[in-house]
CSV table of C-alpha atoms in Angstrom, one decimal:
chain,number,residue,atom,x,y,z
A,1,UNK,CA,57.4,-16.9,9.7
A,2,UNK,CA,56.2,-13.6,8.2
A,3,UNK,CA,54.1,-15.6,5.7
A,4,UNK,CA,52.6,-17.6,8.7
A,5,UNK,CA,51.6,-14.4,10.4
A,6,UNK,CA,50.1,-13.0,7.2
A,7,UNK,CA,48.0,-16.2,6.8
A,8,UNK,CA,46.9,-16.1,10.4
A,9,UNK,CA,45.9,-12.4,10.1
A,10,UNK,CA,44.1,-13.2,6.9
A,11,UNK,CA,42.2,-16.0,8.6
A,12,UNK,CA,41.3,-13.8,11.6
A,13,UNK,CA,40.1,-11.1,9.2
A,14,UNK,CA,37.9,-13.5,7.3
A,15,UNK,CA,36.3,-14.6,10.7
A,16,UNK,CA,35.8,-10.9,11.6
A,17,UNK,CA,34.1,-10.2,8.3
A,18,UNK,CA,31.8,-13.1,8.8
A,19,UNK,CA,31.0,-11.9,12.3
A,20,UNK,CA,30.2,-8.4,11.0
A,21,UNK,CA,28.0,-9.8,8.2
A,22,UNK,CA,26.1,-12.1,10.7
A,23,UNK,CA,25.7,-9.3,13.2
A,24,UNK,CA,24.4,-6.9,10.5
A,25,UNK,CA,22.0,-9.5,9.2
A,26,UNK,CA,20.7,-10.1,12.7
A,27,UNK,CA,20.3,-6.4,13.4
A,28,UNK,CA,18.5,-5.8,10.1
A,29,UNK,CA,16.1,-8.7,10.8
A,30,UNK,CA,15.3,-7.4,14.2
A,31,UNK,CA,14.6,-3.9,13.0
A,32,UNK,CA,12.5,-5.2,10.1
A,33,UNK,CA,10.5,-7.4,12.4
A,34,UNK,CA,9.8,-4.4,14.8
A,35,UNK,CA,6.4,-2.8,14.4
A,36,UNK,CA,6.2,0.8,15.7
A,37,UNK,CA,2.4,0.6,15.9
A,38,UNK,CA,2.4,-2.7,17.8
A,39,UNK,CA,5.8,-2.8,19.6
A,40,UNK,CA,4.8,-5.8,21.9
A,41,UNK,CA,3.1,-7.7,19.1
A,42,UNK,CA,4.4,-11.3,18.6
A,43,UNK,CA,3.3,-15.0,18.4
A,44,UNK,CA,4.7,-17.1,21.2
A,45,UNK,CA,5.1,-20.9,21.3
A,46,UNK,CA,5.2,-22.4,24.7
A,47,UNK,CA,6.4,-26.0,25.0
A,48,UNK,CA,5.4,-27.6,28.3
A,49,UNK,CA,6.7,-31.1,29.2
A,50,UNK,CA,3.9,-32.4,31.3
A,51,UNK,CA,5.3,-36.0,32.1
A,52,UNK,CA,8.2,-38.2,31.4
A,53,UNK,CA,8.0,-41.5,29.5
A,54,UNK,CA,10.4,-44.5,29.4
A,55,UNK,CA,12.0,-43.1,26.1
A,56,UNK,CA,10.9,-39.5,26.1
A,57,UNK,CA,8.1,-37.2,27.3
A,58,UNK,CA,4.6,-36.0,26.8
A,59,UNK,CA,4.3,-32.2,25.9
A,60,UNK,CA,1.6,-29.6,25.5
A,61,UNK,CA,2.4,-26.9,23.0
A,62,UNK,CA,0.5,-23.5,23.1
A,63,UNK,CA,0.6,-21.1,20.2
A,64,UNK,CA,-0.6,-17.5,21.3
A,65,UNK,CA,-1.1,-14.6,19.0
A,66,UNK,CA,-0.3,-11.5,21.0
A,67,UNK,CA,-0.5,-9.1,18.0
A,68,UNK,CA,-3.1,-6.3,18.4
A,69,UNK,CA,-4.3,-6.3,14.8
A,70,UNK,CA,-2.5,-9.1,12.8
A,71,UNK,CA,-4.3,-12.4,12.6
A,72,UNK,CA,-3.6,-15.7,11.0
A,73,UNK,CA,-6.2,-16.5,8.5
A,74,UNK,CA,-7.1,-19.7,6.7
A,75,UNK,CA,-5.5,-22.1,5.7
A,76,UNK,CA,-3.8,-21.5,9.1
A,77,UNK,CA,-0.5,-21.7,10.8
A,78,UNK,CA,2.3,-24.2,10.2
A,79,UNK,CA,5.1,-24.6,12.7
A,80,UNK,CA,8.3,-26.6,12.5
A,81,UNK,CA,11.6,-27.3,14.0
A,82,UNK,CA,14.7,-29.5,13.8
A,83,UNK,CA,15.2,-32.2,16.5
A,84,UNK,CA,18.5,-32.0,18.3
A,85,UNK,CA,19.1,-35.8,18.2
A,86,UNK,CA,17.1,-38.5,16.5
A,87,UNK,CA,13.8,-37.9,18.3
A,88,UNK,CA,10.5,-39.2,16.8
A,89,UNK,CA,6.9,-38.3,17.3
A,90,UNK,CA,5.0,-41.3,18.7
A,91,UNK,CA,1.5,-39.6,18.6
A,92,UNK,CA,-0.2,-36.2,18.5
A,93,UNK,CA,-3.6,-34.8,19.6
A,94,UNK,CA,-5.1,-31.7,18.2
A,95,UNK,CA,-2.6,-31.4,15.3
A,96,UNK,CA,-0.6,-33.5,12.9
A,97,UNK,CA,2.7,-33.7,11.1
A,98,UNK,CA,2.5,-33.1,7.3
A,99,UNK,CA,5.0,-35.9,6.5
A,100,UNK,CA,5.5,-39.1,8.4
A,101,UNK,CA,9.0,-39.4,6.9
A,102,UNK,CA,11.2,-42.5,6.8
A,103,UNK,CA,10.1,-44.9,9.5
A,104,UNK,CA,11.5,-48.1,7.9
A,105,UNK,CA,13.6,-48.8,11.0
A,106,UNK,CA,10.4,-49.5,13.0
A,107,UNK,CA,8.9,-52.9,12.4
A,108,UNK,CA,6.0,-52.5,14.9
A,109,UNK,CA,4.4,-49.6,16.6
A,110,UNK,CA,5.1,-47.1,13.8
A,111,UNK,CA,5.6,-43.5,15.0
A,112,UNK,CA,3.4,-40.6,13.8
A,113,UNK,CA,6.4,-38.9,12.3
A,114,UNK,CA,10.1,-39.8,11.9
A,115,UNK,CA,11.0,-36.5,10.2
A,116,UNK,CA,14.2,-34.9,11.6
A,117,UNK,CA,12.5,-31.5,10.8
A,118,UNK,CA,8.8,-32.0,11.1
A,119,UNK,CA,6.2,-29.6,10.0
A,120,UNK,CA,3.0,-29.4,12.1
A,121,UNK,CA,-0.5,-28.1,11.1
A,122,UNK,CA,-3.7,-27.7,13.1
A,123,UNK,CA,-6.6,-30.1,12.6
A,124,UNK,CA,-9.9,-28.8,11.0
A,125,UNK,CA,-12.8,-28.1,13.3
A,126,UNK,CA,-14.9,-31.2,14.0
A,127,UNK,CA,-12.4,-33.5,12.3
A,128,UNK,CA,-12.0,-35.5,15.6
A,129,UNK,CA,-13.7,-35.4,19.0
A,130,UNK,CA,-12.2,-32.4,20.8
A,131,UNK,CA,-10.0,-33.9,23.5
A,132,UNK,CA,-7.9,-30.7,24.2
A,133,UNK,CA,-9.2,-27.2,24.9
A,134,UNK,CA,-8.6,-24.6,22.1
A,135,UNK,CA,-7.5,-27.2,19.5
A,136,UNK,CA,-8.7,-28.0,16.0
A,137,UNK,CA,-9.4,-24.4,14.6
A,138,UNK,CA,-8.0,-25.0,11.2
A,139,UNK,CA,-4.9,-23.0,12.1
A,140,UNK,CA,-6.8,-19.7,12.4
A,141,UNK,CA,-5.8,-17.3,15.1
A,142,UNK,CA,-7.6,-14.1,15.9
A,143,UNK,CA,-5.7,-10.9,16.8
A,144,UNK,CA,-5.3,-10.0,20.5
A,145,UNK,CA,-7.1,-6.7,20.3
A,146,UNK,CA,-10.1,-7.8,18.1
A,147,UNK,CA,-11.7,-11.0,19.2
A,148,UNK,CA,-12.2,-13.0,22.4
A,149,UNK,CA,-9.0,-14.2,23.9
A,150,UNK,CA,-9.8,-17.9,23.4
A,151,UNK,CA,-9.7,-17.2,19.6
A,152,UNK,CA,-6.1,-16.1,19.8
A,153,UNK,CA,-4.7,-19.4,21.3
A,154,UNK,CA,-4.2,-22.9,19.8
A,155,UNK,CA,-3.1,-26.1,21.7
A,156,UNK,CA,-1.9,-29.6,20.8
A,157,UNK,CA,-0.2,-32.4,22.5
A,158,UNK,CA,2.8,-34.3,21.3
A,159,UNK,CA,4.4,-37.5,22.5
A,160,UNK,CA,8.1,-37.5,21.8
A,161,UNK,CA,10.4,-40.7,21.8
A,162,UNK,CA,14.1,-41.5,21.5
A,163,UNK,CA,14.7,-38.4,23.6
A,164,UNK,CA,16.0,-37.5,27.0
A,165,UNK,CA,13.9,-38.5,30.0
A,166,UNK,CA,14.9,-35.7,32.5
A,167,UNK,CA,15.7,-32.0,32.6
A,168,UNK,CA,19.4,-32.8,32.4
A,169,UNK,CA,19.2,-35.2,29.3
A,170,UNK,CA,16.4,-33.7,27.2
A,171,UNK,CA,17.6,-31.6,24.3
A,172,UNK,CA,15.7,-28.5,23.1
A,173,UNK,CA,14.7,-28.5,19.4
A,174,UNK,CA,16.3,-25.8,17.2
A,175,UNK,CA,15.5,-23.9,14.0
A,176,UNK,CA,11.9,-23.1,14.9
A,177,UNK,CA,9.8,-21.4,12.2
A,178,UNK,CA,6.2,-20.2,11.7
A,179,UNK,CA,4.1,-19.8,8.6
A,180,UNK,CA,1.0,-17.7,9.1
A,181,UNK,CA,-0.1,-18.9,6.5
A,182,UNK,CA,2.7,-17.6,4.2
A,183,UNK,CA,6.2,-16.3,5.0
A,184,UNK,CA,6.8,-13.2,7.2
A,185,UNK,CA,7.6,-14.5,10.7
A,186,UNK,CA,11.1,-14.7,12.1
A,187,UNK,CA,11.4,-16.9,15.2
A,188,UNK,CA,13.9,-16.8,18.0
A,189,UNK,CA,15.8,-19.8,19.4
A,190,UNK,CA,14.0,-21.8,22.1
A,191,UNK,CA,14.7,-20.4,25.7
A,192,UNK,CA,14.3,-22.6,28.8
A,193,UNK,CA,12.1,-20.7,31.3
A,194,UNK,CA,10.7,-21.5,34.7
A,195,UNK,CA,8.1,-24.2,34.4
A,196,UNK,CA,4.5,-23.1,33.6
A,197,UNK,CA,1.9,-23.3,36.4
A,198,UNK,CA,-1.6,-24.8,35.9
A,199,UNK,CA,-4.7,-24.6,38.2
A,200,UNK,CA,-7.5,-27.0,38.4
A,201,UNK,CA,-11.0,-26.0,37.2
A,202,UNK,CA,-12.0,-25.2,40.8
A,203,UNK,CA,-8.8,-23.3,41.4
A,204,UNK,CA,-7.9,-25.3,44.5
A,205,UNK,CA,-5.0,-27.3,43.1
A,206,UNK,CA,-1.8,-26.0,41.4
A,207,UNK,CA,0.5,-28.1,39.3
A,208,UNK,CA,3.7,-27.3,37.4
A,209,UNK,CA,5.2,-28.6,34.1
A,210,UNK,CA,8.3,-30.7,34.3
A,211,UNK,CA,10.2,-28.3,32.0
A,212,UNK,CA,9.2,-25.3,29.8
A,213,UNK,CA,10.8,-23.5,26.9
A,214,UNK,CA,9.4,-20.7,24.8
A,215,UNK,CA,9.9,-19.4,21.3
A,216,UNK,CA,9.0,-15.8,20.1
A,217,UNK,CA,8.0,-15.1,16.5
A,218,UNK,CA,7.7,-11.6,15.1
A,219,UNK,CA,6.3,-10.4,11.8
A,220,UNK,CA,8.3,-8.6,9.1
A,221,UNK,CA,6.6,-7.2,6.0
A,222,UNK,CA,9.9,-7.4,4.1
A,223,UNK,CA,10.0,-11.2,4.7
A,224,UNK,CA,6.3,-11.6,3.8
A,225,UNK,CA,6.3,-10.0,0.3
A,226,UNK,CA,8.2,-7.5,-1.7
A,227,UNK,CA,5.0,-5.8,-2.9
A,228,UNK,CA,2.1,-4.4,-0.8
A,229,UNK,CA,-1.2,-6.3,-0.5
A,230,UNK,CA,-3.4,-3.2,-0.5
A,231,UNK,CA,-3.5,0.5,-1.6
A,232,UNK,CA,-5.2,3.8,-0.6
A,233,UNK,CA,-7.1,6.3,-2.8
A,234,UNK,CA,-8.2,9.8,-1.6
A,235,UNK,CA,-10.9,12.3,-2.4
A,236,UNK,CA,-12.6,15.4,-0.9
A,237,UNK,CA,-16.1,16.9,-1.1
A,238,UNK,CA,-15.0,20.1,-2.8
A,239,UNK,CA,-12.7,18.7,-5.4
A,240,UNK,CA,-14.1,16.6,-8.3
A,241,UNK,CA,-10.7,14.9,-8.9
A,242,UNK,CA,-10.0,11.6,-7.2
A,243,UNK,CA,-6.5,10.6,-6.3
A,244,UNK,CA,-6.4,6.9,-7.3
A,245,UNK,CA,-4.1,4.2,-6.1
A,246,UNK,CA,-0.7,4.3,-7.8
A,247,UNK,CA,-0.3,2.2,-10.9
A,248,UNK,CA,0.9,-1.3,-10.2
A,249,UNK,CA,0.8,-0.4,-6.4
A,250,UNK,CA,0.8,-4.1,-5.5
A,251,UNK,CA,2.9,-5.2,-8.4
A,252,UNK,CA,1.5,-6.2,-11.8
A,253,UNK,CA,2.6,-9.9,-11.9
A,254,UNK,CA,-1.1,-11.0,-12.2
A,255,UNK,CA,-2.1,-8.5,-14.8
A,256,UNK,CA,-2.4,-11.2,-17.5
A,257,UNK,CA,-4.5,-13.5,-15.3
A,258,UNK,CA,-7.0,-10.9,-14.1
A,259,UNK,CA,-10.7,-10.7,-14.9
A,260,UNK,CA,-12.8,-7.8,-16.0
A,261,UNK,CA,-16.2,-9.3,-15.4
A,262,UNK,CA,-17.8,-11.9,-13.2
A,263,UNK,CA,-18.8,-13.9,-16.3
A,264,UNK,CA,-15.1,-14.4,-17.1
A,265,UNK,CA,-14.3,-16.2,-13.7
A,266,UNK,CA,-15.4,-19.7,-14.8
A,267,UNK,CA,-13.2,-19.5,-17.9
A,268,UNK,CA,-10.1,-18.7,-15.8
A,269,UNK,CA,-10.7,-21.5,-13.2
A,270,UNK,CA,-8.6,-24.5,-13.7
A,271,UNK,CA,-9.9,-28.1,-13.0
A,272,UNK,CA,-9.2,-29.5,-9.6
A,273,UNK,CA,-7.5,-26.2,-8.5
A,274,UNK,CA,-6.8,-26.1,-4.7
A,275,UNK,CA,-7.4,-22.8,-3.0
A,276,UNK,CA,-4.3,-22.5,-0.7
A,277,UNK,CA,-5.1,-19.1,0.6
A,278,UNK,CA,-2.2,-17.6,-1.4
A,279,UNK,CA,-3.6,-18.0,-4.9
A,280,UNK,CA,-5.3,-14.9,-6.2
A,281,UNK,CA,-7.8,-14.2,-9.0
A,282,UNK,CA,-7.9,-10.3,-9.1
A,283,UNK,CA,-10.2,-8.0,-10.9
A,284,UNK,CA,-8.3,-6.1,-13.6
A,285,UNK,CA,-7.5,-2.7,-12.1
A,286,UNK,CA,-4.9,0.0,-12.5
A,287,UNK,CA,-3.4,-0.8,-9.1
A,288,UNK,CA,-3.7,-4.7,-9.2
A,289,UNK,CA,-4.3,-4.9,-5.5
A,290,UNK,CA,-6.6,-7.4,-3.8
A,291,UNK,CA,-7.7,-4.6,-1.3
A,292,UNK,CA,-8.3,-1.0,-1.9
A,293,UNK,CA,-9.1,1.5,0.9
A,294,UNK,CA,-10.7,4.7,-0.1
A,295,UNK,CA,-10.7,7.8,2.3
A,296,UNK,CA,-13.2,10.5,1.4
A,297,UNK,CA,-13.3,13.8,3.3
A,298,UNK,CA,-17.0,14.3,3.1
A,299,UNK,CA,-18.1,17.4,5.2
A,300,UNK,CA,-16.4,20.2,7.0
A,301,UNK,CA,-18.6,21.4,10.0
A,302,UNK,CA,-17.8,24.3,12.3
A,303,UNK,CA,-16.7,22.1,15.3
A,304,UNK,CA,-16.5,18.7,13.6
A,305,UNK,CA,-15.5,17.0,10.3
A,306,UNK,CA,-16.7,13.8,8.6
A,307,UNK,CA,-14.9,11.1,6.7
A,308,UNK,CA,-16.2,8.1,4.7
A,309,UNK,CA,-14.1,4.9,4.5
A,310,UNK,CA,-14.7,2.2,1.9
A,311,UNK,CA,-12.8,-1.1,1.8
A,312,UNK,CA,-13.2,-3.0,-1.5
A,313,UNK,CA,-12.1,-6.6,-2.1
A,314,UNK,CA,-10.9,-7.2,-5.6
A,315,UNK,CA,-9.9,-10.9,-5.0
A,316,UNK,CA,-12.4,-13.2,-6.4
A,317,UNK,CA,-10.9,-16.2,-4.5
A,318,UNK,CA,-10.8,-14.9,-1.0
A,319,UNK,CA,-13.2,-13.8,1.6
A,320,UNK,CA,-11.7,-11.8,4.5
A,321,UNK,CA,-13.3,-12.9,7.8
A,322,UNK,CA,-12.8,-10.9,11.0
A,323,UNK,CA,-10.8,-8.3,9.0
A,324,UNK,CA,-9.4,-5.2,10.6
A,325,UNK,CA,-8.2,-1.8,9.4
A,326,UNK,CA,-5.5,0.3,11.2
A,327,UNK,CA,-5.3,4.0,10.5
A,328,UNK,CA,-2.7,6.6,11.7
A,329,UNK,CA,-4.0,10.2,11.9
A,330,UNK,CA,-3.4,12.9,14.5
A,331,UNK,CA,-7.2,13.4,15.0
A,332,UNK,CA,-8.0,9.8,15.9
A,333,UNK,CA,-7.8,10.6,19.6
A,334,UNK,CA,-11.0,12.7,19.2
A,335,UNK,CA,-13.4,10.4,17.3
A,336,UNK,CA,-17.0,11.3,18.4
A,337,UNK,CA,-19.0,8.8,16.3
A,338,UNK,CA,-18.4,5.8,14.1
A,339,UNK,CA,-21.0,4.2,11.9
A,340,UNK,CA,-21.0,0.5,10.9
A,341,UNK,CA,-17.5,-0.2,12.2
A,342,UNK,CA,-16.2,-1.0,15.7
A,343,UNK,CA,-13.4,1.4,16.7
A,344,UNK,CA,-10.6,1.1,19.3
A,345,UNK,CA,-7.6,3.4,19.9
A,346,UNK,CA,-4.4,1.4,20.1
A,347,UNK,CA,-2.9,1.7,23.6
A,348,UNK,CA,0.8,1.5,22.8
A,349,UNK,CA,1.4,4.6,20.6
A,350,UNK,CA,2.6,7.5,22.7
A,351,UNK,CA,0.9,10.1,20.5
A,352,UNK,CA,-2.5,8.4,20.6
A,353,UNK,CA,-2.9,8.9,16.9
A,354,UNK,CA,-3.5,5.3,15.8
A,355,UNK,CA,-6.8,3.5,15.8
A,356,UNK,CA,-8.0,0.1,14.7
A,357,UNK,CA,-11.4,-0.6,13.0
A,358,UNK,CA,-13.2,-3.9,12.9
A,359,UNK,CA,-16.5,-5.1,11.3
A,360,UNK,CA,-19.6,-5.3,13.5
A,361,UNK,CA,-20.3,-8.7,14.9
A,362,UNK,CA,-22.9,-10.6,12.8
A,363,UNK,CA,-22.9,-7.6,10.4
A,364,UNK,CA,-20.0,-6.8,8.2
A,365,UNK,CA,-17.3,-9.0,9.8
A,366,UNK,CA,-17.0,-10.8,6.5
A,367,UNK,CA,-15.7,-9.0,3.5
A,368,UNK,CA,-16.8,-11.0,0.6
A,369,UNK,CA,-15.1,-11.3,-2.8
A,370,UNK,CA,-15.8,-8.4,-5.2
A,371,UNK,CA,-17.7,-6.5,-2.5
A,372,UNK,CA,-17.0,-3.7,-0.1
A,373,UNK,CA,-17.8,-2.5,3.4
A,374,UNK,CA,-18.2,1.2,4.3
A,375,UNK,CA,-18.2,3.4,7.3
A,376,UNK,CA,-18.5,7.1,8.3
A,377,UNK,CA,-16.8,8.8,11.2
A,378,UNK,CA,-17.0,12.2,12.7
A,379,UNK,CA,-14.0,13.9,14.4
A,380,UNK,CA,-14.0,16.6,16.9
A,381,UNK,CA,-11.9,19.6,15.8
A,382,UNK,CA,-8.9,21.0,17.6
A,383,UNK,CA,-8.8,24.5,16.3
A,384,UNK,CA,-5.1,24.8,17.0
A,385,UNK,CA,-4.3,21.7,15.0
A,386,UNK,CA,-7.0,21.3,12.3
A,387,UNK,CA,-6.1,22.6,8.9
A,388,UNK,CA,-6.9,21.9,5.3
A,389,UNK,CA,-3.4,22.6,4.1
A,390,UNK,CA,-0.8,20.0,3.0
A,391,UNK,CA,-3.2,17.0,3.1
A,392,UNK,CA,-3.6,17.2,6.9
A,393,UNK,CA,-7.1,15.6,6.6
A,394,UNK,CA,-5.8,12.5,5.0
A,395,UNK,CA,-4.3,9.5,6.9
A,396,UNK,CA,-0.6,9.1,7.5
A,397,UNK,CA,-0.6,5.3,7.3
A,398,UNK,CA,-3.1,2.6,6.6
A,399,UNK,CA,-2.9,-1.2,7.4
A,400,UNK,CA,-5.3,-3.9,6.3
A,401,UNK,CA,-5.1,-7.2,8.3
A,402,UNK,CA,-1.6,-6.1,9.4
A,403,UNK,CA,-0.3,-5.4,6.0
A,404,UNK,CA,0.7,-1.8,5.3
A,405,UNK,CA,-1.2,-0.3,2.4
A,406,UNK,CA,0.7,1.9,-0.3
A,407,UNK,CA,-0.3,5.6,0.0
A,408,UNK,CA,-0.4,7.7,-3.1
A,409,UNK,CA,2.4,10.3,-3.5
A,410,UNK,CA,1.8,13.5,-1.4
A,411,UNK,CA,1.9,15.8,-4.4
A,412,UNK,CA,-1.1,13.9,-5.9
A,413,UNK,CA,-3.4,14.6,-2.9
A,414,UNK,CA,-6.7,16.4,-3.8
A,415,UNK,CA,-6.1,20.2,-3.9
A,416,UNK,CA,-7.5,21.8,-0.7
A,417,UNK,CA,-8.6,25.6,-0.6
A,418,UNK,CA,-6.6,27.9,1.6
A,419,UNK,CA,-9.7,29.1,3.5
A,420,UNK,CA,-10.0,27.2,6.8
A,421,UNK,CA,-13.8,27.2,6.5
A,422,UNK,CA,-14.9,26.6,2.8
A,423,UNK,CA,-18.5,27.6,1.9
A,424,UNK,CA,-20.9,24.8,2.2
A,425,UNK,CA,-22.8,24.1,-1.0
A,426,UNK,CA,-26.2,24.9,0.6
A,427,UNK,CA,-24.9,28.3,1.8
A,428,UNK,CA,-23.5,29.0,-1.7
A,429,UNK,CA,-26.9,28.1,-3.2
A,430,UNK,CA,-28.7,30.4,-0.7
A,431,UNK,CA,-26.4,33.2,-1.4
A,432,UNK,CA,-26.9,32.8,-5.2
A,433,UNK,CA,-30.6,32.8,-4.6
A,434,UNK,CA,-30.4,36.1,-2.7
A,435,UNK,CA,-28.4,37.6,-5.4
A,436,UNK,CA,-31.0,36.5,-8.0
A,437,UNK,CA,-33.8,37.9,-5.9
A,438,UNK,CA,-32.1,41.2,-5.4
A,439,UNK,CA,-31.4,41.5,-9.1
A,440,UNK,CA,-35.0,40.7,-9.9
A,441,UNK,CA,-36.3,43.2,-7.4
A,442,UNK,CA,-34.0,45.9,-8.9
A,443,UNK,CA,-35.0,45.1,-12.5
A,444,UNK,CA,-38.8,45.1,-11.6
A,445,UNK,CA,-38.5,48.4,-9.8
A,446,UNK,CA,-36.7,49.9,-12.7
A,447,UNK,CA,-39.4,48.6,-15.1
A,448,UNK,CA,-42.2,50.2,-13.0
A,449,UNK,CA,-40.5,53.5,-12.8
A,450,UNK,CA,-39.9,53.5,-16.6
A,451,UNK,CA,-43.7,52.9,-17.1
A,452,UNK,CA,-44.6,55.7,-14.8
A,453,UNK,CA,-42.4,58.0,-16.7
A,454,UNK,CA,-43.9,57.1,-19.9
A,455,UNK,CA,-47.5,57.8,-18.6
A,456,UNK,CA,-46.6,61.2,-17.2
A,457,UNK,CA,-45.1,62.5,-20.5
A,458,UNK,CA,-48.4,63.0,-22.5
A,459,UNK,CA,-50.1,64.8,-19.6
A,460,UNK,CA,-47.5,67.5,-19.6
A,461,UNK,CA,-47.9,68.1,-23.3
A,462,UNK,CA,-51.6,68.6,-22.9
């Protein structure tokens, strides 16, 4: 009896430990996927059943990027799930399943996919006549705060068979995931919500979906990569020393496959190599990052101060279209002028110290390989806050395309003078010139007096 109680207690203890581990993992995943600079940022998948069919239903699926500064670049998104029963996909419009799977049980009318866990990708632009709005973009989604809202949404239709044919019998898929284009997103379980409402083009008629469920996916840098994808270097106008990116800031796994000159690129290219968006050919650098952001404190005026920002692409195999740069600094709430970049203050942060920069449309929206884009900005000074001590003029955090860049160690920042108003080089040159003129005047006057004294001497002797 005593042994039975011990075994039962041991069994309960094992279940309790499993519960604690699962709870801890869930909490850590939730915290890791939370972005302080974009707390409402997410990608939502809305699944609307538009009509019932004899053995299933026809659904419209919308993927919306609600992230302020994180986009999905080429080769685009991939979404997947696991069917609850033995559903099949009869047909799709605006997207396609990567694998048809085993459809050997079907003699005629072969389904589009018989996979129990299908993976879906977007169609390329112009691949088929566009029969659905906001489809066929190659899986690319713009960020919510950067581009027009139509660029942040992607649609496709899916006809599902061997499924339930009513709200009571249909089963919601499980295990949703999103690749954008690589890992990094964690998705919730599908949640049944009130049916979506649709309006006709003239706005005079309203219809509802038969059934709707939604999935929310949030981004976690820890899930995406163990190493950063960008780094930050610093400099100031009165210090000749430049604080470089940290050594191996982005990891040095590609240091043996990097290139030092453009002429070496052709020798490193492999025949029939497919560019999947994740493969990199980096320029050989100390930091081995595809992107370097340089912040230069350029001029200190009486009521303003100026900074120059440079973004350099060291990846020879990737162009960054519609890139964005997020910077956190306490003076970003008082930016008076920005050259060459578009600037917007992020609305969510309570301290108003975070801004996002974009390229100018039809100007520098495209960051080419082995090239850079530059901007200068002027800040208004708050005399109570502005200081040259302890690296205050340098950013707190920097993100490129949603990935946080590695900052150099604070003790390596450029040394700043203690004086709150350092002497401008032109003023220093003018002061030096005045000193030289005064010395010349004194020397010339002394020479003249000496000559006069020498002339008077012989006259007195006579």
